[in-house]
């Protein structure tokens, strides 16, 4: 089992940058494919980005070219670097870990992940 704790959320201006982190503890970080999801008020949770245990990445179309997902195995931490943020990026951001290898569109599915963090709020002011 793995415990996930997000941090780094906050208030950022339209066009600014912010980095959120997800610290993992418990089982070896290398064993998991990882993902970032977000949920805005009144909306369903959606996949933002994912990174496999081998380093492959996935991004939803709305963040391609602006967000970068990465992971530091030495620190057992995953990051989401958010650049050129927009008001529509405002949401609670969650990290998730999957024990099984994720392929194809499974990175986008909440039920593909086994463990979740509590979320960190990102608010983009216009």
Coordinates of C-alpha atoms in Angstrom, one line a residue:
X1 CA 0.0 0.0 0.0
X2 CA 1.1 3.6 -0.6
X3 CA 0.1 6.9 1.0
X4 CA 0.0 10.0 -1.2
X5 CA 0.1 13.5 0.0
X6 CA -0.2 16.5 -2.3
X7 CA 1.2 20.0 -1.6
X8 CA 2.0 23.2 -3.4
X9 CA -1.4 24.4 -4.3
X10 CA -2.4 28.0 -3.9
X11 CA -3.4 31.2 -5.7
X12 CA -1.7 32.1 -8.9
X13 CA -2.5 34.8 -11.5
X14 CA -3.7 34.1 -15.0
X15 CA -0.6 33.3 -17.1
X16 CA 1.6 32.5 -14.1
X17 CA 3.2 29.3 -13.0
X18 CA 2.8 26.9 -10.1
X19 CA 4.2 23.5 -9.2
X20 CA 2.2 20.9 -7.2
X21 CA 3.9 17.9 -5.6
X22 CA 2.8 14.4 -4.6
X23 CA 4.9 12.7 -2.0
X24 CA 4.5 8.9 -1.8
X25 CA 5.3 6.8 1.3
X26 CA 4.9 3.1 1.9
X27 CA 5.6 0.7 -0.9
X28 CA 8.3 1.3 -3.4
X29 CA 7.4 4.3 -5.6
X30 CA 8.8 2.5 -8.6
X31 CA 6.0 0.0 -8.5
X32 CA 3.3 2.4 -9.6
X33 CA 2.1 4.3 -12.6
X34 CA 1.0 7.7 -11.4
X35 CA -1.5 10.3 -12.4
X36 CA -2.9 13.8 -11.7
X37 CA -6.6 14.4 -11.8
X38 CA -8.5 17.6 -11.0
X39 CA -12.0 18.5 -10.0
X40 CA -13.6 21.9 -10.4
X41 CA -16.7 23.0 -8.5
X42 CA -19.8 21.5 -10.0
X43 CA -17.8 19.3 -12.5
X44 CA -16.7 15.7 -12.6
X45 CA -13.1 14.8 -11.8
X46 CA -11.0 14.6 -14.9
X47 CA -7.5 13.2 -15.8
X48 CA -4.9 15.9 -16.3
X49 CA -1.6 13.9 -16.8
X50 CA 0.0 10.6 -16.1
X51 CA 3.4 9.1 -16.0
X52 CA 4.3 5.5 -16.1
X53 CA 6.9 3.7 -13.9
X54 CA 9.2 3.7 -17.0
X55 CA 8.7 7.5 -17.6
X56 CA 6.2 7.6 -20.4
X57 CA 3.8 10.5 -20.1
X58 CA 0.2 11.3 -21.0
X59 CA -1.5 14.7 -21.1
X60 CA -5.1 15.8 -21.7
X61 CA -5.4 18.1 -24.6
X62 CA -6.3 21.2 -22.6
X63 CA -2.9 21.2 -20.8
X64 CA -0.5 20.0 -23.5
X65 CA 2.4 22.4 -24.0
X66 CA 1.6 24.1 -20.6
X67 CA 1.9 21.4 -18.0
X68 CA 4.7 18.9 -17.4
X69 CA 4.5 15.8 -15.2
X70 CA 7.6 14.3 -13.8
X71 CA 8.7 12.0 -11.0
X72 CA 11.8 11.8 -8.8
X73 CA 12.4 8.3 -7.7
X74 CA 15.1 9.3 -5.1
X75 CA 12.5 11.5 -3.4
X76 CA 9.5 9.3 -4.0
X77 CA 7.7 12.4 -5.3
X78 CA 5.7 13.2 -8.4
X79 CA 5.4 16.8 -9.7
X80 CA 3.1 18.7 -12.0
X81 CA 4.7 21.9 -13.3
X82 CA 1.9 24.2 -14.4
X83 CA 2.9 27.1 -16.7
X84 CA 0.7 29.7 -18.5
X85 CA -2.2 28.8 -16.2
X86 CA -5.7 29.8 -17.0
X87 CA -8.8 30.5 -14.9
X88 CA -10.2 27.2 -16.2
X89 CA -7.3 25.4 -14.5
X90 CA -8.9 26.3 -11.1
X91 CA -9.6 23.0 -9.4
X92 CA -8.7 20.7 -6.6
X93 CA -5.8 18.6 -7.9
X94 CA -5.4 15.0 -6.8
X95 CA -2.6 12.5 -7.3
X96 CA -3.2 8.8 -7.8
X97 CA -1.2 5.6 -8.0
X98 CA -2.0 2.5 -10.0
X99 CA -0.5 -0.9 -9.2
X100 CA -1.2 -2.4 -12.6
X101 CA 0.5 -1.2 -15.8
X102 CA -1.7 1.4 -17.5
X103 CA -2.0 1.3 -21.3
X104 CA -3.8 3.2 -23.9
X105 CA -6.7 5.3 -22.6
X106 CA -6.7 3.6 -19.2
X107 CA -4.6 6.6 -17.9
X108 CA -7.8 8.7 -18.1
X109 CA -9.9 6.3 -16.0
X110 CA -10.3 6.9 -12.2
X111 CA -11.0 3.2 -11.7
X112 CA -7.6 2.3 -13.0
X113 CA -6.0 3.8 -9.9
X114 CA -5.8 2.2 -6.5
X115 CA -4.6 4.9 -4.2
X116 CA -5.5 8.6 -4.0
X117 CA -4.3 11.7 -2.1
X118 CA -6.5 14.2 -0.4
X119 CA -6.0 16.9 -3.0
X120 CA -4.5 20.4 -3.1
X121 CA -6.5 23.4 -4.3
X122 CA -5.2 25.5 -7.2
X123 CA -7.0 28.8 -7.9
X124 CA -6.1 30.9 -10.9
X125 CA -7.2 34.5 -10.7
X126 CA -8.1 36.5 -13.8

